């Protein structure tokens, strides 16, 4: 139960505004039985005059941290490393060669990275030349040799 005197700036109240949880920004007291509340709900600022007895319809919520840094550090490191590996080709095009356990010879690196990758990129954009169609077995059986 929320007491009328406990309404202070920074308090989070449910029931003050139908749009959701309101954060009290300013409290102006008008005697012992009335307060003018300036509050914020989802970025929208509102104002309401509240009389003693209306506070029973409000629910006070605990103010907590919006960001907590209590997650597993190992999972953060794993996700960071996966993202780093995902973007590694931008900084080191020969990453596969340098990270592998196989010692590639210079002519193999030149063949793969210098020739084959360049040809495979252009091959997808150029029209393919189709070979002439071969006769099927049905065509061969109907012909006389």
PDB file of C-alpha atoms in Angstrom:
ATOM      1  CA  UNK A   1       0.000   0.000   0.000  1.00  0.00           C
ATOM      2  CA  UNK A   2       1.375   3.376  -1.033  1.00  0.00           C
ATOM      3  CA  UNK A   3       1.146   6.208   1.477  1.00  0.00           C
ATOM      4  CA  UNK A   4       0.249   9.685   0.240  1.00  0.00           C
ATOM      5  CA  UNK A   5       3.493  11.099   1.685  1.00  0.00           C
ATOM      6  CA  UNK A   6       5.603   8.493  -0.173  1.00  0.00           C
ATOM      7  CA  UNK A   7       4.880  10.038  -3.579  1.00  0.00           C
ATOM      8  CA  UNK A   8       8.198  11.695  -4.464  1.00  0.00           C
ATOM      9  CA  UNK A   9      10.132  12.504  -7.651  1.00  0.00           C
ATOM     10  CA  UNK A  10      11.626   9.351  -9.157  1.00  0.00           C
ATOM     11  CA  UNK A  11       8.815   7.090  -7.950  1.00  0.00           C
ATOM     12  CA  UNK A  12       7.331   4.710 -10.517  1.00  0.00           C
ATOM     13  CA  UNK A  13       3.561   4.331 -10.223  1.00  0.00           C
ATOM     14  CA  UNK A  14       1.127   2.045 -11.985  1.00  0.00           C
ATOM     15  CA  UNK A  15      -2.442   3.398 -12.166  1.00  0.00           C
ATOM     16  CA  UNK A  16      -1.552   7.067 -12.405  1.00  0.00           C
ATOM     17  CA  UNK A  17      -1.973   7.023 -16.190  1.00  0.00           C
ATOM     18  CA  UNK A  18      -3.811   4.391 -18.245  1.00  0.00           C
ATOM     19  CA  UNK A  19      -0.982   4.317 -20.824  1.00  0.00           C
ATOM     20  CA  UNK A  20       1.315   2.425 -18.470  1.00  0.00           C
ATOM     21  CA  UNK A  21       3.854   2.888 -15.713  1.00  0.00           C
ATOM     22  CA  UNK A  22       4.470   6.545 -14.889  1.00  0.00           C
ATOM     23  CA  UNK A  23       7.691   7.976 -13.516  1.00  0.00           C
ATOM     24  CA  UNK A  24       7.078  10.980 -11.268  1.00  0.00           C
ATOM     25  CA  UNK A  25       9.200  13.940 -12.329  1.00  0.00           C
ATOM     26  CA  UNK A  26       7.939  16.702 -10.038  1.00  0.00           C
ATOM     27  CA  UNK A  27       5.686  16.891  -6.978  1.00  0.00           C
ATOM     28  CA  UNK A  28       4.037  20.151  -5.890  1.00  0.00           C
ATOM     29  CA  UNK A  29       2.071  19.931  -2.638  1.00  0.00           C
ATOM     30  CA  UNK A  30      -1.104  21.964  -2.161  1.00  0.00           C
ATOM     31  CA  UNK A  31      -1.729  21.586   1.534  1.00  0.00           C
ATOM     32  CA  UNK A  32      -1.922  18.265   3.354  1.00  0.00           C
ATOM     33  CA  UNK A  33      -4.500  16.661   1.050  1.00  0.00           C
ATOM     34  CA  UNK A  34      -3.502  17.475  -2.559  1.00  0.00           C
ATOM     35  CA  UNK A  35      -0.441  17.134  -4.793  1.00  0.00           C
ATOM     36  CA  UNK A  36       0.165  18.095  -8.393  1.00  0.00           C
ATOM     37  CA  UNK A  37       2.194  15.381 -10.125  1.00  0.00           C
ATOM     38  CA  UNK A  38       4.191  15.905 -13.295  1.00  0.00           C
ATOM     39  CA  UNK A  39       5.019  12.491 -14.703  1.00  0.00           C
ATOM     40  CA  UNK A  40       6.428  10.804 -17.777  1.00  0.00           C
ATOM     41  CA  UNK A  41       4.963   7.726 -19.513  1.00  0.00           C
ATOM     42  CA  UNK A  42       6.819   6.293 -22.534  1.00  0.00           C
ATOM     43  CA  UNK A  43       8.401   9.666 -23.289  1.00  0.00           C
ATOM     44  CA  UNK A  44       5.101  11.560 -23.038  1.00  0.00           C
ATOM     45  CA  UNK A  45       4.823  14.121 -20.231  1.00  0.00           C
ATOM     46  CA  UNK A  46       1.579  14.467 -18.292  1.00  0.00           C
ATOM     47  CA  UNK A  47       0.239  16.311 -15.275  1.00  0.00           C
ATOM     48  CA  UNK A  48      -2.420  15.289 -12.775  1.00  0.00           C
ATOM     49  CA  UNK A  49      -3.849  16.688  -9.549  1.00  0.00           C
ATOM     50  CA  UNK A  50      -4.128  13.877  -6.982  1.00  0.00           C
ATOM     51  CA  UNK A  51      -6.120  14.093  -3.729  1.00  0.00           C
ATOM     52  CA  UNK A  52      -5.629  12.072  -0.561  1.00  0.00           C
ATOM     53  CA  UNK A  53      -7.459   8.771  -0.882  1.00  0.00           C
ATOM     54  CA  UNK A  54      -6.689   8.349  -4.604  1.00  0.00           C
ATOM     55  CA  UNK A  55      -3.287   6.849  -3.804  1.00  0.00           C
ATOM     56  CA  UNK A  56      -4.980   3.558  -2.949  1.00  0.00           C
ATOM     57  CA  UNK A  57      -5.468   3.022  -6.716  1.00  0.00           C
ATOM     58  CA  UNK A  58      -1.740   3.386  -7.375  1.00  0.00           C
ATOM     59  CA  UNK A  59       0.829   0.640  -7.181  1.00  0.00           C
ATOM     60  CA  UNK A  60       4.412   1.591  -6.420  1.00  0.00           C
ATOM     61  CA  UNK A  61       7.026  -0.285  -8.437  1.00  0.00           C
ATOM     62  CA  UNK A  62      10.615  -0.856  -7.403  1.00  0.00           C
ATOM     63  CA  UNK A  63      13.041   1.275  -9.316  1.00  0.00           C
ATOM     64  CA  UNK A  64      15.585  -1.068 -10.792  1.00  0.00           C
ATOM     65  CA  UNK A  65      18.447  -0.807 -13.167  1.00  0.00           C
ATOM     66  CA  UNK A  66      17.487  -0.690 -16.804  1.00  0.00           C
ATOM     67  CA  UNK A  67      20.748  -2.479 -17.713  1.00  0.00           C
ATOM     68  CA  UNK A  68      22.304  -5.205 -15.638  1.00  0.00           C
ATOM     69  CA  UNK A  69      25.848  -6.452 -16.074  1.00  0.00           C
ATOM     70  CA  UNK A  70      25.388  -9.809 -14.395  1.00  0.00           C
ATOM     71  CA  UNK A  71      25.378 -12.105 -17.448  1.00  0.00           C
ATOM     72  CA  UNK A  72      27.857 -14.922 -18.003  1.00  0.00           C
ATOM     73  CA  UNK A  73      31.172 -13.445 -19.171  1.00  0.00           C
ATOM     74  CA  UNK A  74      32.105 -16.634 -21.032  1.00  0.00           C
ATOM     75  CA  UNK A  75      29.065 -16.346 -23.279  1.00  0.00           C
ATOM     76  CA  UNK A  76      29.910 -12.718 -24.024  1.00  0.00           C
ATOM     77  CA  UNK A  77      33.456 -13.694 -25.004  1.00  0.00           C
ATOM     78  CA  UNK A  78      32.133 -16.528 -27.170  1.00  0.00           C
ATOM     79  CA  UNK A  79      29.698 -14.246 -29.006  1.00  0.00           C
ATOM     80  CA  UNK A  80      32.375 -11.574 -29.464  1.00  0.00           C
ATOM     81  CA  UNK A  81      34.829 -14.086 -30.891  1.00  0.00           C
ATOM     82  CA  UNK A  82      32.224 -15.511 -33.267  1.00  0.00           C
ATOM     83  CA  UNK A  83      31.412 -12.032 -34.546  1.00  0.00           C
ATOM     84  CA  UNK A  84      35.129 -11.230 -34.915  1.00  0.00           C
ATOM     85  CA  UNK A  85      35.680 -14.372 -36.985  1.00  0.00           C
ATOM     86  CA  UNK A  86      32.607 -13.542 -39.072  1.00  0.00           C
ATOM     87  CA  UNK A  87      34.128 -10.175 -40.032  1.00  0.00           C
ATOM     88  CA  UNK A  88      37.771 -11.300 -40.214  1.00  0.00           C
ATOM     89  CA  UNK A  89      37.816 -11.636 -44.013  1.00  0.00           C
ATOM     90  CA  UNK A  90      37.468  -7.854 -44.278  1.00  0.00           C
ATOM     91  CA  UNK A  91      40.847  -7.355 -42.615  1.00  0.00           C
ATOM     92  CA  UNK A  92      42.743 -10.486 -43.686  1.00  0.00           C
ATOM     93  CA  UNK A  93      41.701 -12.044 -47.016  1.00  0.00           C
ATOM     94  CA  UNK A  94      44.187 -14.898 -46.448  1.00  0.00           C
ATOM     95  CA  UNK A  95      42.711 -15.795 -43.049  1.00  0.00           C
ATOM     96  CA  UNK A  96      41.932 -19.377 -44.082  1.00  0.00           C
ATOM     97  CA  UNK A  97      45.572 -19.944 -45.026  1.00  0.00           C
ATOM     98  CA  UNK A  98      47.014 -18.336 -41.912  1.00  0.00           C
ATOM     99  CA  UNK A  99      44.578 -20.075 -39.528  1.00  0.00           C
ATOM    100  CA  UNK A 100      44.824 -23.572 -41.029  1.00  0.00           C
ATOM    101  CA  UNK A 101      47.194 -26.261 -39.828  1.00  0.00           C
ATOM    102  CA  UNK A 102      48.284 -27.019 -43.386  1.00  0.00           C
ATOM    103  CA  UNK A 103      51.321 -25.199 -44.746  1.00  0.00           C
ATOM    104  CA  UNK A 104      50.271 -23.999 -48.189  1.00  0.00           C
ATOM    105  CA  UNK A 105      52.997 -23.478 -50.748  1.00  0.00           C
ATOM    106  CA  UNK A 106      53.253 -20.096 -52.503  1.00  0.00           C
ATOM    107  CA  UNK A 107      52.094 -21.405 -55.877  1.00  0.00           C
ATOM    108  CA  UNK A 108      49.000 -22.941 -54.220  1.00  0.00           C
ATOM    109  CA  UNK A 109      48.080 -19.642 -52.590  1.00  0.00           C
ATOM    110  CA  UNK A 110      48.523 -17.833 -55.908  1.00  0.00           C
ATOM    111  CA  UNK A 111      46.431 -20.437 -57.726  1.00  0.00           C
ATOM    112  CA  UNK A 112      43.528 -20.282 -55.277  1.00  0.00           C
ATOM    113  CA  UNK A 113      43.441 -16.629 -54.259  1.00  0.00           C
ATOM    114  CA  UNK A 114      44.856 -15.132 -57.433  1.00  0.00           C
ATOM    115  CA  UNK A 115      43.235 -17.177 -60.185  1.00  0.00           C
ATOM    116  CA  UNK A 116      40.402 -19.453 -59.084  1.00  0.00           C
ATOM    117  CA  UNK A 117      38.496 -16.965 -56.935  1.00  0.00           C
ATOM    118  CA  UNK A 118      38.723 -14.311 -59.642  1.00  0.00           C
ATOM    119  CA  UNK A 119      37.475 -16.761 -62.292  1.00  0.00           C
ATOM    120  CA  UNK A 120      34.629 -18.058 -60.108  1.00  0.00           C
ATOM    121  CA  UNK A 121      33.365 -14.498 -59.484  1.00  0.00           C
ATOM    122  CA  UNK A 122      33.206 -13.696 -63.177  1.00  0.00           C
ATOM    123  CA  UNK A 123      31.836 -17.091 -64.131  1.00  0.00           C
ATOM    124  CA  UNK A 124      28.617 -16.415 -62.261  1.00  0.00           C
ATOM    125  CA  UNK A 125      28.044 -13.182 -64.224  1.00  0.00           C
ATOM    126  CA  UNK A 126      28.903 -14.436 -67.706  1.00  0.00           C
ATOM    127  CA  UNK A 127      26.399 -16.414 -69.768  1.00  0.00           C
ATOM    128  CA  UNK A 128      27.204 -20.086 -69.885  1.00  0.00           C
ATOM    129  CA  UNK A 129      27.927 -21.742 -73.201  1.00  0.00           C
ATOM    130  CA  UNK A 130      25.878 -24.864 -73.577  1.00  0.00           C
ATOM    131  CA  UNK A 131      27.191 -27.929 -75.310  1.00  0.00           C
ATOM    132  CA  UNK A 132      25.113 -29.353 -78.145  1.00  0.00           C
ATOM    133  CA  UNK A 133      22.522 -31.839 -76.975  1.00  0.00           C
ATOM    134  CA  UNK A 134      23.452 -35.495 -77.224  1.00  0.00           C
ATOM    135  CA  UNK A 135      21.027 -37.898 -78.799  1.00  0.00           C
ATOM    136  CA  UNK A 136      19.171 -40.052 -76.332  1.00  0.00           C
ATOM    137  CA  UNK A 137      19.034 -43.857 -76.467  1.00  0.00           C
ATOM    138  CA  UNK A 138      15.565 -43.679 -77.937  1.00  0.00           C
ATOM    139  CA  UNK A 139      16.915 -41.678 -80.857  1.00  0.00           C
ATOM    140  CA  UNK A 140      19.656 -44.247 -81.407  1.00  0.00           C
ATOM    141  CA  UNK A 141      17.292 -47.201 -81.397  1.00  0.00           C
ATOM    142  CA  UNK A 142      15.025 -45.735 -84.046  1.00  0.00           C
ATOM    143  CA  UNK A 143      17.871 -45.060 -86.454  1.00  0.00           C
ATOM    144  CA  UNK A 144      19.352 -47.685 -88.638  1.00  0.00           C
ATOM    145  CA  UNK A 145      23.133 -47.869 -88.800  1.00  0.00           C
TER     146      UNK A 145
END
